[in-house]
Coordinates of C-alpha atoms and ligand atoms in Angstrom, one line a residue:
X1 CA -19.5 -3.5 -15.1
X2 CA -20.0 -0.3 -17.0
X3 CA -17.5 -0.2 -19.8
X4 CA -15.6 3.1 -19.5
X5 CA -12.5 3.9 -21.5
X6 CA -10.1 4.5 -18.7
X7 CA -7.1 4.9 -21.0
X8 CA -7.6 8.4 -22.0
X9 CA -4.2 9.8 -22.7
X10 CA -3.0 12.6 -24.9
X11 CA 0.1 10.5 -25.6
X12 CA -0.4 8.4 -28.8
X13 CA 2.2 5.8 -27.8
X14 CA 0.4 5.2 -24.6
X15 CA -3.0 4.8 -26.3
X16 CA -1.6 2.4 -28.9
X17 CA 0.3 0.3 -26.3
X18 CA -2.7 0.2 -24.0
X19 CA -4.9 -1.2 -26.9
X20 CA -2.1 -3.6 -27.8
X21 CA -1.8 -4.8 -24.2
X22 CA -5.6 -5.3 -24.1
X23 CA -5.4 -7.4 -27.3
X24 CA -2.7 -9.4 -25.8
X25 CA -4.9 -10.0 -22.7
X26 CA -2.6 -8.1 -20.4
X27 CA -3.8 -6.3 -17.3
X28 CA -2.7 -2.7 -16.9
X29 CA -3.2 0.1 -14.4
X30 CA -6.3 1.2 -16.3
X31 CA -8.0 -2.1 -16.0
X32 CA -7.4 -2.3 -12.2
X33 CA -8.6 1.3 -11.8
X34 CA -11.8 0.4 -13.6
X35 CA -12.3 -2.7 -11.5
X36 CA -11.9 -0.6 -8.4
X37 CA -15.0 1.5 -9.2
X38 CA -16.7 2.9 -7.2
X39 CA -13.9 3.8 -4.9
X40 CA -14.5 4.0 -1.2
X41 CA -16.1 7.3 -0.3
X42 CA -14.8 7.3 3.3
X43 CA -11.3 6.9 2.1
X44 CA -11.7 9.4 -0.6
X45 CA -12.9 12.0 1.9
X46 CA -10.3 11.2 4.5
X47 CA -13.0 10.1 6.9
X48 CA -11.8 6.6 7.8
X49 CA -9.5 6.3 10.8
X50 CA -7.4 3.2 11.6
X51 CA -5.1 4.8 14.1
X52 CA -6.0 2.3 16.8
X53 CA -7.6 -1.1 17.1
X54 CA -10.9 0.2 18.4
X55 CA -11.4 1.3 14.8
X56 CA -11.7 1.4 12.0
X57 CA -14.0 4.4 12.6
X58 CA -15.6 6.3 9.8
X59 CA -17.6 9.4 9.9
X60 CA -20.9 9.2 8.0
X61 CA -21.7 12.5 6.3
X62 CA -24.4 11.5 3.9
X63 CA -27.1 10.5 6.4
X64 CA -28.0 12.5 9.5
X65 CA -28.0 9.6 11.9
X66 CA -24.7 8.1 11.0
X67 CA -21.8 8.4 13.5
X68 CA -20.2 11.9 13.6
X69 CA -17.3 11.0 15.8
X70 CA -14.8 8.2 16.2
X71 CA -15.1 5.8 19.1
X72 CA -12.5 7.9 21.0
X73 CA -14.5 11.0 20.2
X74 CA -12.2 12.2 17.4
X75 CA -14.1 14.6 15.1
X76 CA -14.0 14.7 11.3
X77 CA -11.6 17.7 11.5
X78 CA -9.2 15.6 13.7
X79 CA -9.5 12.5 11.6
X80 CA -9.1 14.2 8.3
X81 CA -6.1 16.4 9.4
X82 CA -4.4 13.4 11.0
X83 CA -4.7 11.3 7.9
X84 CA -3.4 14.2 5.8
X85 CA -0.5 14.8 8.1
X86 CA 0.5 11.2 8.1
X87 CA 0.5 11.1 4.3
X88 CA 2.7 14.2 4.3
X89 CA 5.1 12.6 6.8
X90 CA 5.3 9.4 4.7
X91 CA 6.1 11.5 1.6
X92 CA 8.7 13.6 3.5
X93 CA 10.3 10.3 4.8
X94 CA 10.6 8.9 1.3
X95 CA 12.2 12.0 -0.2
X96 CA 14.4 12.5 2.8
X97 CA 15.6 8.9 2.9
X98 CA 16.7 9.3 -0.7
X99 CA 18.6 12.4 0.4
X100 CA 20.3 10.5 3.2
X101 CA 21.4 7.8 0.7
X102 CA 23.0 10.5 -1.4
X103 CA 24.8 12.0 1.6
X104 CA 26.1 8.6 2.5
X105 CA 27.3 8.1 -1.1
X106 CA 29.2 11.4 -0.8
X107 CA 30.8 10.2 2.4
X108 CA 32.0 7.0 0.7
X109 CA 33.3 9.1 -2.2
X110 CA 35.3 11.2 0.3
X111 CA 36.8 8.1 1.7
X112 CA 37.6 6.8 -1.7
X113 CA 35.5 3.7 -1.0
X114 CA 33.8 2.7 -4.1
X115 CA 33.4 4.4 -7.5
X116 CA 32.0 7.8 -6.7
X117 CA 34.0 10.9 -6.8
X118 CA 33.5 14.7 -6.5
X119 CA 32.5 15.8 -10.0
X120 CA 31.4 19.3 -9.2
X121 CA 34.0 20.9 -7.1
X122 CA 32.5 24.4 -7.3
X123 CA 29.2 23.2 -5.9
X124 CA 31.0 21.4 -3.1
X125 CA 32.9 24.6 -2.2
X126 CA 29.7 26.6 -2.4
X127 CA 27.9 24.4 0.1
X128 CA 31.0 24.3 2.3
X129 CA 31.0 28.1 2.4
X130 CA 27.3 28.1 3.1
X131 CA 27.7 25.7 6.0
X132 CA 30.9 27.4 7.3
X133 CA 33.1 24.5 6.6
X134 CA 36.8 25.4 6.6
X135 CA 38.2 25.1 3.1
X136 CA 41.7 26.6 3.3
X137 CA 44.6 24.2 3.3
X138 CA 42.2 21.2 3.0
X139 CA 41.9 18.6 0.3
X140 CA 38.7 18.2 -1.6
X141 CA 38.2 14.9 0.0
X142 CA 38.5 16.3 3.5
X143 CA 35.9 19.0 2.6
X144 CA 33.6 16.5 1.0
X145 CA 33.8 14.3 4.1
X146 CA 32.9 17.1 6.4
X147 CA 30.0 18.3 4.2
X148 CA 28.7 14.7 3.9
X149 CA 28.8 14.2 7.7
X150 CA 27.1 17.5 8.3
X151 CA 24.4 16.6 5.8
X152 CA 23.9 13.3 7.6
X153 CA 23.6 15.2 10.9
X154 CA 20.8 17.2 9.4
X155 CA 18.6 14.1 9.8
X156 CA 19.0 13.7 13.5
X157 CA 20.9 16.6 15.1
X158 CA 19.6 17.4 18.6
X159 CA 19.8 21.2 18.4
X160 CA 19.4 24.0 15.9
X161 CA 17.6 24.3 12.6
X162 CA 18.1 22.9 9.2
X163 CA 21.1 24.5 7.5
X164 CA 19.5 25.0 4.1
X165 CA 16.8 27.2 5.6
X166 CA 19.4 29.9 5.4
X167 CA 18.7 30.0 1.6
X168 CA 15.2 31.3 2.2
X169 CA 14.5 35.0 2.1
X170 CA 14.6 36.6 5.6
X171 CA 10.9 37.4 5.6
X172 CA 10.1 33.8 5.0
X173 CA 12.4 32.6 7.8
X174 CA 10.7 35.0 10.2
X175 CA 7.2 33.6 9.3
X176 CA 8.5 30.1 10.0
X177 CA 10.1 31.0 13.2
X178 CA 7.0 32.9 14.5
X179 CA 4.8 30.0 13.7
X180 CA 7.3 27.5 15.2
X181 CA 7.6 25.5 12.0
X182 CA 11.3 26.0 11.2
X183 CA 12.4 22.3 10.9
X184 CA 15.0 21.2 13.4
X185 CA 16.1 17.8 12.1
X186 CA 14.5 15.9 9.3
X187 CA 13.8 12.6 11.0
X188 CA 12.6 14.4 14.1
X189 CA 9.8 16.3 12.2
X190 CA 8.6 13.1 10.6
X191 CA 8.7 11.3 13.9
X192 CA 6.9 14.1 15.6
X193 CA 4.0 13.9 13.1
X194 CA 3.7 10.2 13.6
X195 CA 3.7 10.8 17.4
X196 CA 1.2 13.6 17.6
X197 CA -1.2 11.8 15.2
X198 CA -1.1 8.7 17.4
X199 CA -4.4 7.8 19.1
X200 CA -5.2 10.3 21.8
X201 CA -2.6 12.9 21.1
X202 CA -3.1 16.0 19.0
X203 CA -6.7 16.8 18.2
X204 CA -6.4 20.3 17.0
X205 CA -6.5 20.3 13.2
X206 CA -4.5 23.6 12.9
X207 CA -1.8 22.3 15.1
X208 CA -1.7 19.0 13.3
X209 CA -1.4 20.8 9.9
X210 CA 1.3 23.1 11.3
X211 CA 3.3 20.0 12.4
X212 CA 2.8 18.5 9.0
X213 CA 4.0 21.7 7.4
X214 CA 7.2 21.5 9.5
X215 CA 7.8 17.9 8.3
X216 CA 7.1 19.0 4.7
X217 CA 9.6 21.9 5.0
X218 CA 12.1 19.4 6.3
X219 CA 11.6 17.6 3.0
X220 CA 11.8 20.6 0.6
X221 CA 14.5 22.6 2.4
X222 CA 16.1 19.5 3.9
X223 CA 16.0 16.0 2.5
X224 CA 15.2 16.9 -1.1
X225 CA 17.6 19.8 -1.1
X226 CA 20.4 17.6 0.3
X227 CA 19.4 14.9 -2.3
X228 CA 19.7 17.4 -5.2
X229 CA 22.7 19.4 -4.1
X230 CA 24.9 16.4 -3.1
X231 CA 23.9 14.5 -6.2
X232 CA 25.2 17.4 -8.2
X233 CA 28.4 17.3 -6.2
X234 CA 28.9 13.6 -6.9
X235 CA 27.5 13.2 -10.4
X236 CA 27.8 16.7 -11.8
X237 CA 25.3 19.6 -12.0
X238 CA 23.2 19.2 -15.1
X239 CA 23.7 21.4 -18.1
X240 CA 21.4 21.6 -21.1
X241 CA 21.5 18.8 -23.6
X242 CA 19.3 17.2 -26.2
X243 CA 17.5 14.0 -25.7
X244 CA 14.6 11.8 -26.9
X245 CA 11.5 10.7 -25.1
X246 CA 8.7 8.1 -25.2
X247 CA 8.5 4.4 -25.7
X248 CA 9.9 4.8 -29.2
X249 CA 13.4 5.2 -27.7
X250 CA 13.5 1.4 -27.3
X251 CA 15.4 -0.3 -30.1
X252 CA 14.4 -3.7 -31.4
X253 CA 17.9 -4.9 -32.2
X254 CA 19.6 -3.7 -29.0
X255 CA 19.7 -5.0 -25.5
X256 CA 17.2 -2.7 -23.9
X257 CA 17.6 -1.9 -20.2
X258 CA 15.2 0.4 -18.4
X259 CA 16.2 1.9 -15.1
X260 CA 13.2 3.0 -13.1
X261 CA 12.8 4.5 -9.6
X262 CA 14.5 7.4 -8.1
X263 CA 18.0 7.4 -6.7
X264 CA 20.8 8.4 -9.1
X265 CA 23.4 6.3 -7.2
X266 CA 22.2 3.1 -8.9
X267 CA 21.4 4.6 -12.3
X268 CA 24.7 6.5 -12.6
X269 CA 26.6 3.2 -12.1
X270 CA 24.3 1.5 -14.7
X271 CA 25.1 4.3 -17.2
X272 CA 28.8 3.5 -16.7
X273 CA 28.3 -0.3 -17.0
X274 CA 26.2 0.0 -20.1
X275 CA 29.1 1.7 -21.9
X276 CA 31.6 -1.1 -20.8
X277 CA 33.3 -2.4 -24.0
X278 CA 33.3 -6.0 -22.7
X279 CA 29.6 -5.9 -22.0
X280 CA 28.9 -4.3 -25.4
X281 CA 30.9 -7.1 -27.0
X282 CA 29.0 -9.6 -25.1
X283 CA 25.8 -8.1 -26.3
X284 CA 27.0 -8.3 -29.9
X285 CA 27.9 -12.0 -29.3
X286 CA 24.2 -12.5 -28.3
X287 CA 23.2 -11.1 -31.7
X288 CA 22.3 -7.6 -30.5
X289 CA 23.8 -4.5 -32.1
X290 CA 24.6 -3.0 -28.7
X291 CA 23.2 -1.9 -25.4
X292 CA 20.4 0.7 -25.2
X293 CA 19.8 2.3 -21.9
X294 CA 16.6 4.3 -21.1
X295 CA 15.1 5.8 -18.0
X296 CA 11.7 5.9 -16.4
X297 CA 10.0 8.1 -13.9
X298 CA 12.4 10.1 -11.8
X299 CA 15.4 7.9 -12.4
X300 CA 14.8 8.7 -16.0
X301 CA 14.9 12.4 -15.1
X302 CA 18.1 12.1 -13.1
X303 CA 20.1 10.4 -15.9
X304 CA 18.7 12.4 -18.7
X305 CA 19.6 15.6 -16.9
X306 CA 23.2 14.5 -16.5
X307 CA 23.8 12.3 -19.5
X308 CA 21.0 12.9 -22.0
X309 CA 19.9 9.2 -21.6
X310 CA 16.6 8.8 -23.5
X311 CA 13.5 8.9 -21.4
X312 CA 11.3 5.8 -21.9
X313 CA 8.2 7.2 -20.2
X314 CA 6.4 8.1 -17.0
X315 CA 4.6 6.4 -14.2
X316 CA 1.7 5.1 -16.3
X317 CA 4.0 3.7 -19.0
X318 CA 6.0 1.2 -16.9
X319 CA 3.8 -1.8 -17.7
X320 CA 3.4 -0.8 -21.3
X321 CA 7.2 -0.7 -21.7
X322 CA 7.3 -4.4 -20.8
X323 CA 4.5 -5.1 -23.1
X324 CA 6.7 -4.0 -26.0
X325 CA 8.5 -7.3 -25.6
X326 CA 11.8 -5.5 -26.2
X327 CA 12.8 -4.8 -22.6
X328 CA 15.5 -7.3 -21.5
X329 CA 15.7 -6.0 -18.0
X330 CA 13.8 -3.4 -15.9
X331 CA 16.0 -2.4 -13.1
X332 CA 14.3 -0.7 -10.2
X333 CA 15.3 0.8 -6.8
X334 CA 12.8 2.7 -4.8
X335 CA 9.4 4.5 -5.2
X336 CA 6.7 4.4 -7.9
X337 CA 7.5 0.8 -8.9
X338 CA 4.1 -0.9 -9.5
X339 CA 4.0 -4.3 -7.8
X340 CA 2.1 -5.4 -10.9
X341 CA 5.4 -5.4 -12.9
X342 CA 6.2 -8.9 -11.5
X343 CA 2.9 -10.2 -13.0
X344 CA 3.4 -8.6 -16.4
X345 CA 7.0 -9.8 -16.8
X346 CA 5.7 -13.4 -16.4
X347 CA 4.2 -13.1 -19.9
X348 CA 7.6 -11.9 -21.3
X349 CA 11.3 -12.7 -21.1
X350 CA 11.9 -9.4 -19.3
X351 CA 13.8 -9.7 -16.0
X352 CA 12.6 -7.4 -13.3
X353 CA 15.6 -6.7 -11.0
X354 CA 15.0 -5.1 -7.7
X355 CA 18.1 -3.6 -6.1
X356 CA 17.1 -2.0 -2.8
X357 CA 16.4 -3.6 0.6
X358 CA 13.6 -1.0 0.9
X359 CA 11.8 -2.3 -2.1
X360 CA 11.6 -6.0 -2.9
X361 CA 8.9 -7.4 -5.1
X362 CA 7.8 -11.1 -5.0
X363 CA 8.7 -12.7 -8.3
X364 CA 11.5 -10.3 -9.1
X365 CA 15.2 -11.1 -9.1
X366 CA 16.9 -9.3 -6.3
X367 CA 20.4 -8.0 -6.9
X368 CA 21.3 -5.8 -3.9
X369 CA 23.0 -2.5 -4.7
X370 CA 25.9 -1.5 -2.6
X371 CA 27.3 2.0 -2.9
X372 CA 30.8 0.8 -2.2
X373 CA 30.7 -1.6 -5.1
X374 CA 28.5 0.4 -7.4
X375 CA 30.0 -0.3 -10.8
X376 CA 30.8 -3.9 -10.1
X377 CA 27.2 -4.6 -9.2
X378 CA 25.9 -2.5 -12.0
X379 CA 28.0 -4.6 -14.4
X380 CA 26.5 -7.7 -13.0
X381 CA 23.0 -6.3 -13.6
X382 CA 23.8 -5.2 -17.1
X383 CA 25.2 -8.7 -17.8
X384 CA 22.0 -10.3 -16.7
X385 CA 20.1 -8.1 -19.2
X386 CA 22.6 -8.8 -22.0
X387 CA 22.4 -12.6 -21.5
X388 CA 18.6 -12.3 -21.4
X389 CA 18.5 -10.9 -25.0
X390 CA 18.5 -14.3 -26.6
X391 CA 15.5 -15.4 -24.5
X392 CA 13.2 -13.0 -26.3
X393 CA 10.4 -15.1 -27.7
X394 CA 7.4 -12.8 -27.9
X395 CA 6.4 -10.6 -30.7
X396 CA 8.0 -7.2 -30.4
X397 CA 6.0 -4.1 -30.8
X398 CA 7.6 -0.7 -30.2
X399 CA 5.5 2.3 -30.9
X400 CA 7.4 4.7 -33.2
X401 CA 6.6 7.8 -31.1
X402 CA 9.7 9.5 -29.8
X403 CA 9.9 13.2 -29.3
X404 CA 13.0 15.4 -29.2
X405 CA 13.7 18.0 -26.6
X406 CA 16.2 19.8 -24.4
X407 CA 16.8 18.8 -20.7
X408 CA 19.3 19.7 -18.0
X409 CA 18.1 23.1 -16.8
X410 CA 19.6 23.2 -13.3
X411 CA 19.5 26.5 -11.5
X412 CA 23.2 27.0 -12.3
X413 CA 22.5 26.3 -15.9
X414 CA 19.7 28.8 -16.0
X415 CA 21.9 31.4 -14.4
X416 CA 24.5 30.7 -17.1
X417 CA 21.9 31.1 -19.8
X418 CA 20.8 34.4 -18.3
X419 CA 24.4 35.5 -18.4
X420 CA 24.1 35.6 -22.2
X421 CA 21.9 38.7 -22.0
X422 CA 23.6 40.2 -18.9
X423 CA 25.7 43.1 -19.8
X424 CA 28.5 42.2 -17.4
X425 CA 29.4 45.8 -17.2
X426 CA 26.1 46.8 -15.7
X427 CA 25.5 43.8 -13.5
X428 CA 27.6 40.9 -12.3
X429 CA 27.5 37.6 -14.0
X430 CA 25.4 34.9 -12.5
X431 CA 22.5 37.0 -11.3
X432 CA 18.7 36.5 -11.7
X433 CA 18.5 40.2 -12.8
X434 CA 17.6 39.5 -16.5
X435 CA 14.8 37.2 -15.3
X436 CA 13.5 39.9 -12.9
X437 CA 13.8 42.5 -15.6
X438 CA 11.8 40.4 -18.1
X439 CA 9.1 39.9 -15.4
X440 CA 9.0 43.5 -14.4
X441 CA 8.7 44.7 -18.0
X442 CA 5.8 42.3 -18.5
X443 CA 7.4 40.5 -21.4
X444 CA 7.2 37.5 -19.1
X445 CA 4.1 37.7 -17.0
X446 CA 5.5 35.2 -14.4
X447 CA 6.5 31.6 -14.0
X448 CA 4.8 28.4 -13.0
X449 CA 6.0 24.9 -12.0
X450 CA 4.1 21.9 -13.3
X451 CA 5.1 18.8 -11.3
X452 CA 4.0 15.4 -10.2
X453 CA 2.7 12.1 -11.2
X454 CA 0.1 10.4 -13.3
X455 CA -3.3 9.4 -11.9
X456 CA -6.2 7.6 -13.5
X457 CA -8.5 10.3 -12.2
X458 CA -7.1 12.6 -14.9
X459 CA -6.6 11.6 -18.6
X460 CA -2.9 10.5 -18.7
X461 CA -0.5 13.4 -19.4
X462 CA -3.2 15.7 -20.6
X463 CA -3.4 17.5 -17.2
X464 CA 0.3 18.4 -17.5
X465 CA 0.3 19.1 -21.2
X466 CA -2.9 21.2 -21.5
X467 CA -1.9 23.3 -18.5
X468 CA 1.6 23.9 -19.9
X469 CA 0.2 24.9 -23.3
X470 CA -2.3 27.3 -21.7
X471 CA 0.3 28.9 -19.6
X472 CA 3.0 29.4 -22.2
X473 CA 0.4 30.9 -24.5
X474 CA -0.1 33.6 -21.9
X475 CA 3.6 34.4 -21.5
X476 CA 4.1 32.4 -18.4
X477 CA 7.4 30.5 -18.3
X478 CA 6.9 26.8 -17.2
X479 CA 9.4 24.8 -15.3
X480 CA 8.8 21.1 -14.7
X481 CA 10.0 18.0 -12.9
X482 CA 9.0 14.4 -12.3
X483 CA 6.4 12.7 -14.4
X484 CA 5.1 16.1 -15.5
X485 CA 8.5 16.6 -17.2
X486 CA 8.1 13.3 -19.1
X487 CA 4.6 14.4 -20.3
X488 CA 5.9 17.8 -21.5
X489 CA 8.9 16.5 -23.4
X490 CA 6.7 13.8 -25.1
X491 CA 4.3 16.5 -26.2
X492 CA 7.1 18.4 -27.8
X493 CA 7.1 21.3 -25.3
X494 CA 10.8 21.0 -24.6
X495 CA 11.8 21.5 -28.2
X496 CA 12.8 24.8 -29.7
X497 CA 9.7 24.5 -32.0
X498 CA 7.5 24.9 -28.9
X499 CA 7.9 28.6 -29.3
X500 CA 5.0 28.3 -31.7
X501 CA 2.7 27.7 -28.7
X502 CA 4.0 30.7 -26.9
X503 CA 2.7 34.2 -26.5
X504 CA 4.8 36.9 -28.1
X505 CA 6.7 37.9 -25.0
X506 CA 7.7 34.4 -24.0
X507 CA 8.5 33.5 -27.6
X508 CA 10.9 36.5 -27.7
X509 CA 12.6 35.4 -24.5
X510 CA 13.0 31.8 -25.7
X511 CA 14.5 32.9 -29.0
X512 CA 16.9 35.3 -27.4
X513 CA 18.0 32.8 -24.8
X514 CA 17.7 29.8 -27.0
X515 CA 15.6 27.8 -24.6
X516 CA 12.3 26.0 -24.9
X517 CA 9.4 27.5 -23.0
X518 CA 9.1 24.5 -20.7
X519 CA 12.3 23.9 -18.8
X520 CA 13.1 20.5 -17.5
X521 CA 14.5 21.0 -14.0
X522 CA 14.9 17.4 -13.0
X523 CA 13.4 14.8 -10.7
X524 CA 10.9 15.4 -7.9
X525 CA 13.6 16.0 -5.3
X526 CA 14.9 18.6 -7.7
X527 CA 11.9 20.8 -6.9
X528 CA 14.4 22.1 -4.4
X529 CA 16.1 23.7 -7.4
X530 CA 13.0 25.7 -7.9
X531 CA 13.0 26.7 -4.2
X532 CA 16.6 28.0 -4.5
X533 CA 15.7 29.9 -7.7
X534 CA 12.6 31.5 -6.2
X535 CA 14.5 32.4 -3.1
X536 CA 17.2 34.1 -5.0
X537 CA 14.7 36.0 -7.1
X538 CA 12.8 37.1 -4.0
X539 CA 16.1 38.1 -2.3
X540 CA 17.2 40.1 -5.3
X541 CA 13.9 41.9 -5.3
X542 CA 14.1 42.4 -1.5
X543 CA 10.9 40.5 -0.8
X544 CA 9.4 37.2 0.1
X545 CA 8.6 34.2 -2.2
X546 CA 4.9 34.8 -1.6
X547 CA 5.2 38.2 -3.3
X548 CA 6.4 36.8 -6.6
X549 CA 4.1 36.4 -9.6
X550 CA 4.6 32.6 -9.6
X551 CA 2.5 29.5 -9.0
X552 CA 2.8 25.7 -8.9
X553 CA 0.5 22.9 -10.1
X554 CA 0.4 19.2 -9.7
X555 CA -2.3 18.3 -12.2
X556 CA -2.0 14.5 -12.0
X557 CA -0.4 13.9 -8.6
X558 CA -0.9 10.7 -6.7
X559 CA 1.9 9.9 -4.3
X560 CA 2.4 10.8 -0.6
X561 CA 5.6 12.5 -1.7
X562 CA 3.4 14.9 -3.8
X563 CA 1.4 15.8 -0.7
X564 CA 4.6 16.6 1.1
X565 CA 5.8 18.7 -1.9
X566 CA 2.5 20.5 -2.1
X567 CA 2.5 21.4 1.6
X568 CA 6.1 22.6 1.6
X569 CA 5.4 24.7 -1.5
X570 CA 2.4 26.3 0.3
X571 CA 4.4 26.7 3.4
X572 CA 7.1 28.5 1.4
X573 CA 4.5 31.0 0.2
X574 CA 3.4 29.4 -3.1
X575 CA 0.0 29.1 -4.6
X576 CA -0.5 25.4 -5.5
X577 CA -3.2 24.1 -7.8
X578 CA -4.0 20.4 -7.5
X579 CA -5.7 18.5 -10.3
X580 CA -6.9 15.8 -7.9
X581 CA -8.4 16.6 -4.5
X582 CA -6.5 15.2 -1.6
X583 CA -8.4 13.1 0.9
X584 CA -9.5 16.0 3.0
X585 CA -13.0 16.8 1.6
X586 CA -14.6 15.1 4.6
X587 CA -13.9 18.1 6.7
X588 CA -15.1 21.5 5.4
X589 CA -13.0 23.1 8.1
X590 CA -9.8 21.5 6.9
X591 CA -10.6 22.3 3.3
X592 CA -11.2 25.9 4.2
X593 CA -8.0 26.1 6.2
X594 CA -5.8 24.6 3.4
X595 CA -7.5 26.4 0.5
X596 CA -8.1 29.8 2.1
X597 CA -7.1 30.6 5.8
X598 CA -3.6 29.2 5.5
X599 CA -2.8 32.0 3.0
X600 CA -3.0 34.6 5.8
X601 CA -0.5 32.7 7.8
X602 CA 1.9 31.3 5.3
X603 CA 1.3 33.3 2.2
X604 CA 0.5 30.2 0.0
X605 CA -2.5 28.1 -0.3
X606 CA -4.0 25.1 -2.1
X607 CA -6.5 25.2 -4.9
X608 CA -8.3 22.2 -6.3
X609 CA -9.1 22.4 -10.0
X610 CA -9.5 19.3 -12.1
X611 CA -9.9 21.1 -15.4
X612 CA -6.5 22.2 -16.6
X613 CA -7.9 25.0 -18.7
X614 CA -9.6 26.5 -15.7
X615 CA -6.5 25.8 -13.6
X616 CA -4.5 27.9 -16.1
X617 CA -7.0 30.7 -15.7
X618 CA -6.7 30.6 -12.0
X619 CA -2.9 30.6 -12.2
X620 CA -3.1 33.6 -14.6
X621 CA -5.4 35.4 -12.2
X622 CA -3.1 34.7 -9.3
X623 CA 0.0 35.9 -11.2
X624 CA -1.7 39.1 -12.4
X625 CA -2.9 39.8 -8.9
X626 CA 0.6 39.5 -7.6
X627 CA 1.9 41.7 -10.4
X628 CA -0.7 44.3 -9.4
X629 CA 0.4 44.1 -5.8
X630 CA 4.0 44.6 -6.9
X631 CA 2.9 47.6 -9.0
X632 CA 4.4 46.0 -12.2
Ligands
XCC701 FE1 6.5 8.9 -8.9 FE2 9.1 10.5 -9.2 FE3 5.1 10.9 -9.0 FE4 6.4 10.2 -11.1 S1 6.3 12.2 -10.3 S2 4.9 9.1 -10.2 S3 6.1 10.4 -7.3 S4 8.2 9.2 -10.4 NI1 7.8 12.2 -8.6
SF4_702 FE1 -11.4 5.3 16.0 FE2 -10.2 7.1 17.6 FE3 -9.1 4.7 17.2 FE4 -9.2 6.5 15.2 S1 -8.1 6.7 17.1 S2 -9.6 4.3 15.1 S3 -11.2 7.5 15.6 S4 -11.1 5.2 18.2

């Protein structure tokens, strides 16, 4: 096999740990990616169909005489768009099911069952008002219960449209209505995609993509938004705070617990349990100095946004964390958990603890999480980790890299920061006006979101980091979520010193507002925060989201959730640059539709650009073009 160095990363800790893992004879994601080469061309192009058992059918493009249709007669356009739509539906399902769990947690909180409570009363009241819930002469619990029930109804209500669509600018809602893609109920849109992409159903690629767009919108403006908003109600809306990031946050003489996955219901309870005096004492009895909690992937984002818990790393660092030998338990819930973890823990004392019925891994210990007994179960889990400390037997190697940065920029936090420069006499507090003014004057050219995962097809973290640096250099404010946020904080882009990378305009804004040029807005469901922010800016300016000088990028995306996010962003009028091509290249028609024609209908479109420097140029071009159209 050709020896290629798959572990190209711009993160030193990752490179070091990868080399160390190799020395130790451990297998990591990079080794498996290398062993997988060459990857299947049919799959890569989206040209393989397994939707019925007459297949698999694959369309052969490279030779003239190969089959050009599936056995049922499905064309490449049908097959490619169906595969794409199914991936979007799966992604929307994952995000939305997360949202549903949070709504359920709020319901329990309202009934005083379990350990959750309403921590952000203002946000609850705001949502209640938005949803026409009666608040006068009612207790907070009663209001919370009704809001939770209404949120749960959003998944399967028989009539009407999603309530949060009301946040979008009027022009946007008209576009959705006219196209028939305003989502009705979240589950329904996902089910409809699965139905219409069943064998012998929808064969029109445009119609298939429209339905996928509807499901994607039910994620962004439905499941994800419910996830974010109700998480804020239960656990508090994030405010800026300082934290540390990278594998160097692990501490040799402490019980190290990593929480990894997505839903804050579990991780919030673990945060409480890890501070329990009895458990800390138990840890000390085992010879440790205390308990050190760190987060990975989106769970890491959730608990750092609300508690400043250190961020241990992103998707590609999960195996490496275990290879440090210092992790006493890795506690996981759902999504982005590599099944390989159960293999790598065999070489260490680390306990891999699964907690969700939706995600069990052979070889892991399963300790089922129950929202009604959250802290009790969390304490049991932390106890497992603490008692495991004395079982450490391998050499410990923790890379020293740990960056400092600021996190916690929820939409509400951003508004509050903008208040600092708002002359309350001239304009009311809590408006986006200062942001709009900065954009209009050209001090800020625009804004871009950098989101998404890690993918071996792009050097680890460097897609995110290079793009962010290129954009802030050109006075474009960057907001980020997900594994992109981990990449940016590790590269120092969330520290105040990052102004040194900025153009003059952005540097001035950052200094005035005391913010870093790259703002951590949370986990992937929190991209809904960005939708809310953009909607309010558009509404303030009396226009649509598609008119704004903004863009989004997912330089290293890999998950189905990312495909759903990409499509709801495009369907919300946003220009989205992908660093990795989705599996659609088998149909030129579908590629043209998603990267060009769709813009005429929805105002946003996809662009594929694997080189982050070129991606930055394209974003700058797009932003400048939008500015010109706005006459600013
Ligand atoms: Fe997963 Fe959310 Fe992607 Fe990271 S960014 S690899 S989806 S953890 Ni969501
Ligand atoms: Fe083949 Fe059509 Fe069945 Fe797909 S649905 S596997 S293209 S016969």
